[in-house]
Amino acid sequence: MRTRRTMLALSVGTLYLAGCGAPGGGSDSGLTIETADATAAPGGTARIEVQASSVGVLTWQLAEIPENWQVTHEGFEPEPTAVRESYPPELVWDPVADSVTGNLTVAVPDDASPSEYALAVEAGIDSTDERVVSEARVTVVE
């Protein structure tokens, strides 16, 4: 029964290794993202600070922000190696950047209603499906 023991040992080893990794089933990639909330008056600009680590792709979606509001990126260090003008827009770092900082700038229209709006910012590693999301709040005040 040597074959059966060998197969059993391989099965147990495979199951043991399958449990390795970060708690909760994640990976050890170190992928993280944090955004800061911002405040602006109608006709003003809200700057959302973004910090990410182990990132290959950064995107944002308007979530609760009206479609006609303009969102741009500025001051990212290191600069992305490519910008994909798609929806959602994508900033790309190739190879993956250890640490990234920058701003997403939201132009608040003159007729914007005072309220709180959400901007979902997502970071990922282009070669995997792993993604993390941070939601920034844009508060429009009178």
mmCIF file of C-alpha atoms in Angstrom:
data_model
loop_
_atom_site.group_PDB
_atom_site.id
_atom_site.type_symbol
_atom_site.label_atom_id
_atom_site.label_comp_id
_atom_site.label_asym_id
_atom_site.label_seq_id
_atom_site.Cartn_x
_atom_site.Cartn_y
_atom_site.Cartn_z
ATOM 1 C CA MET A 1 0.000 0.000 0.000
ATOM 2 C CA ARG A 2 2.934 2.283 -0.501
ATOM 3 C CA THR A 3 1.117 4.111 -3.302
ATOM 4 C CA ARG A 4 -1.878 4.796 -1.107
ATOM 5 C CA ARG A 5 0.363 6.269 1.640
ATOM 6 C CA THR A 6 2.186 8.419 -0.872
ATOM 7 C CA MET A 7 -1.105 9.756 -2.249
ATOM 8 C CA LEU A 8 -2.410 10.400 1.259
ATOM 9 C CA ALA A 9 0.776 12.280 2.198
ATOM 10 C CA LEU A 10 0.564 14.380 -0.978
ATOM 11 C CA SER A 11 -3.113 15.143 -0.350
ATOM 12 C CA VAL A 12 -2.484 16.239 3.236
ATOM 13 C CA GLY A 13 0.483 18.373 2.110
ATOM 14 C CA THR A 14 -1.604 20.031 -0.587
ATOM 15 C CA LEU A 15 -4.423 20.801 1.849
ATOM 16 C CA TYR A 16 -1.920 22.199 4.346
ATOM 17 C CA LEU A 17 -0.364 24.497 1.750
ATOM 18 C CA ALA A 18 -3.777 25.593 0.468
ATOM 19 C CA GLY A 19 -4.448 27.091 3.881
ATOM 20 C CA CYS A 20 -1.317 29.260 3.753
ATOM 21 C CA GLY A 21 -1.643 32.967 3.145
ATOM 22 C CA ALA A 22 -3.209 35.939 4.827
ATOM 23 C CA PRO A 23 -6.092 35.571 7.260
ATOM 24 C CA GLY A 24 -9.492 35.621 5.619
ATOM 25 C CA GLY A 25 -8.303 33.917 2.454
ATOM 26 C CA GLY A 26 -6.408 36.906 1.074
ATOM 27 C CA SER A 27 -2.865 36.890 -0.196
ATOM 28 C CA ASP A 28 0.406 38.240 1.121
ATOM 29 C CA SER A 29 0.660 40.780 -1.720
ATOM 30 C CA GLY A 30 0.412 43.788 0.616
ATOM 31 C CA LEU A 31 -2.185 45.471 -1.602
ATOM 32 C CA THR A 32 -3.843 48.340 0.288
ATOM 33 C CA ILE A 33 -5.583 51.638 -0.447
ATOM 34 C CA GLU A 34 -6.680 54.559 1.708
ATOM 35 C CA THR A 35 -8.511 57.718 0.695
ATOM 36 C CA ALA A 36 -9.216 60.899 2.625
ATOM 37 C CA ASP A 37 -12.565 62.686 2.618
ATOM 38 C CA ALA A 38 -12.755 66.195 1.127
ATOM 39 C CA THR A 39 -14.990 69.253 1.394
ATOM 40 C CA ALA A 40 -15.748 71.920 -1.215
ATOM 41 C CA ALA A 41 -18.284 74.626 -1.976
ATOM 42 C CA PRO A 42 -20.290 74.687 -5.224
ATOM 43 C CA GLY A 43 -17.954 75.893 -7.979
ATOM 44 C CA GLY A 44 -14.930 74.721 -5.976
ATOM 45 C CA THR A 45 -12.569 71.779 -6.075
ATOM 46 C CA ALA A 46 -12.362 68.826 -3.684
ATOM 47 C CA ARG A 47 -8.966 67.107 -3.454
ATOM 48 C CA ILE A 48 -9.065 63.508 -2.307
ATOM 49 C CA GLU A 49 -5.713 62.240 -1.069
ATOM 50 C CA VAL A 50 -4.937 58.660 -2.139
ATOM 51 C CA GLN A 51 -2.312 56.323 -0.670
ATOM 52 C CA ALA A 52 -1.828 52.790 -1.970
ATOM 53 C CA SER A 53 0.755 50.044 -1.663
ATOM 54 C CA SER A 54 1.671 47.119 -3.901
ATOM 55 C CA VAL A 55 -0.550 48.596 -6.606
ATOM 56 C CA GLY A 56 -0.554 47.899 -10.337
ATOM 57 C CA VAL A 57 -3.889 49.513 -11.298
ATOM 58 C CA LEU A 58 -5.932 52.298 -9.711
ATOM 59 C CA THR A 59 -9.487 53.139 -10.829
ATOM 60 C CA TRP A 60 -12.343 55.270 -9.553
ATOM 61 C CA GLN A 61 -16.077 55.229 -10.050
ATOM 62 C CA LEU A 62 -18.500 58.024 -9.419
ATOM 63 C CA ALA A 63 -20.811 55.927 -7.199
ATOM 64 C CA GLU A 64 -22.990 58.695 -5.734
ATOM 65 C CA ILE A 65 -21.260 61.551 -7.565
ATOM 66 C CA PRO A 66 -23.302 62.815 -10.564
ATOM 67 C CA GLU A 67 -21.922 61.781 -13.969
ATOM 68 C CA ASN A 68 -21.382 65.353 -15.134
ATOM 69 C CA TRP A 69 -18.841 66.061 -12.346
ATOM 70 C CA GLN A 70 -15.247 66.030 -13.607
ATOM 71 C CA VAL A 71 -12.741 63.834 -11.732
ATOM 72 C CA THR A 72 -9.053 64.093 -12.641
ATOM 73 C CA HIS A 73 -5.800 62.731 -11.202
ATOM 74 C CA GLU A 74 -2.759 64.786 -10.272
ATOM 75 C CA GLY A 75 0.545 64.592 -8.459
ATOM 76 C CA PHE A 76 0.885 60.819 -8.291
ATOM 77 C CA GLU A 77 4.312 59.678 -7.117
ATOM 78 C CA PRO A 78 5.615 57.673 -8.746
ATOM 79 C CA GLU A 79 3.873 58.706 -11.933
ATOM 80 C CA PRO A 80 1.799 55.961 -13.568
ATOM 81 C CA THR A 81 3.495 54.235 -16.493
ATOM 82 C CA ALA A 82 0.203 54.416 -18.441
ATOM 83 C CA VAL A 83 -3.223 56.015 -18.214
ATOM 84 C CA ARG A 84 -6.116 54.112 -19.771
ATOM 85 C CA GLU A 85 -8.871 56.524 -20.779
ATOM 86 C CA SER A 86 -11.732 54.100 -20.257
ATOM 87 C CA TYR A 87 -14.633 53.855 -17.854
ATOM 88 C CA PRO A 88 -13.657 53.566 -15.205
ATOM 89 C CA PRO A 89 -10.376 55.385 -15.957
ATOM 90 C CA GLU A 90 -7.257 53.429 -14.990
ATOM 91 C CA LEU A 91 -3.854 54.512 -13.777
ATOM 92 C CA VAL A 92 -1.324 51.726 -14.390
ATOM 93 C CA TRP A 93 2.046 51.003 -12.771
ATOM 94 C CA ASP A 94 4.192 48.388 -14.493
ATOM 95 C CA PRO A 95 5.966 46.969 -12.622
ATOM 96 C CA VAL A 96 3.773 47.086 -9.522
ATOM 97 C CA ALA A 97 4.613 50.113 -7.334
ATOM 98 C CA ASP A 98 5.526 49.501 -3.697
ATOM 99 C CA SER A 99 3.947 52.784 -2.585
ATOM 100 C CA VAL A 100 1.848 55.374 -4.435
ATOM 101 C CA THR A 101 0.496 58.747 -3.311
ATOM 102 C CA GLY A 102 -1.476 61.354 -5.211
ATOM 103 C CA ASN A 103 -4.762 63.210 -5.507
ATOM 104 C CA LEU A 104 -8.053 62.762 -7.270
ATOM 105 C CA THR A 105 -9.556 66.175 -7.924
ATOM 106 C CA VAL A 106 -13.336 66.568 -8.104
ATOM 107 C CA ALA A 107 -14.627 69.731 -9.787
ATOM 108 C CA VAL A 108 -17.869 70.584 -7.992
ATOM 109 C CA PRO A 109 -20.311 72.355 -10.361
ATOM 110 C CA ASP A 110 -21.783 75.752 -9.443
ATOM 111 C CA ASP A 111 -25.266 74.243 -9.156
ATOM 112 C CA ALA A 112 -24.263 71.326 -6.898
ATOM 113 C CA SER A 113 -26.620 70.713 -3.991
ATOM 114 C CA PRO A 114 -25.102 70.751 -0.515
ATOM 115 C CA SER A 115 -24.819 67.097 0.462
ATOM 116 C CA GLU A 116 -22.381 64.230 0.918
ATOM 117 C CA TYR A 117 -21.302 62.223 -2.137
ATOM 118 C CA ALA A 118 -19.211 59.037 -2.441
ATOM 119 C CA LEU A 119 -16.306 58.317 -4.776
ATOM 120 C CA ALA A 120 -15.218 54.644 -4.852
ATOM 121 C CA VAL A 121 -11.469 54.223 -5.453
ATOM 122 C CA GLU A 122 -10.201 50.721 -6.274
ATOM 123 C CA ALA A 123 -6.653 49.378 -6.349
ATOM 124 C CA GLY A 124 -5.541 46.110 -7.839
ATOM 125 C CA ILE A 125 -2.715 44.066 -9.174
ATOM 126 C CA ASP A 126 -3.172 43.817 -12.929
ATOM 127 C CA SER A 127 -1.985 40.194 -13.085
ATOM 128 C CA THR A 128 -4.531 38.938 -10.523
ATOM 129 C CA ASP A 129 -8.171 39.440 -9.627
ATOM 130 C CA GLU A 130 -7.233 40.783 -6.195
ATOM 131 C CA ARG A 131 -8.848 44.187 -5.543
ATOM 132 C CA VAL A 132 -9.317 46.515 -2.568
ATOM 133 C CA VAL A 133 -11.688 49.501 -2.374
ATOM 134 C CA SER A 134 -11.756 52.677 -0.325
ATOM 135 C CA GLU A 135 -14.693 55.051 -0.434
ATOM 136 C CA ALA A 136 -14.008 58.778 -0.165
ATOM 137 C CA ARG A 137 -16.727 61.196 0.916
ATOM 138 C CA VAL A 138 -17.021 64.535 -0.867
ATOM 139 C CA THR A 139 -19.019 66.963 1.239
ATOM 140 C CA VAL A 140 -20.485 69.934 -0.607
ATOM 141 C CA VAL A 141 -21.162 72.879 1.701
ATOM 142 C CA GLU A 142 -22.725 76.266 1.048
#
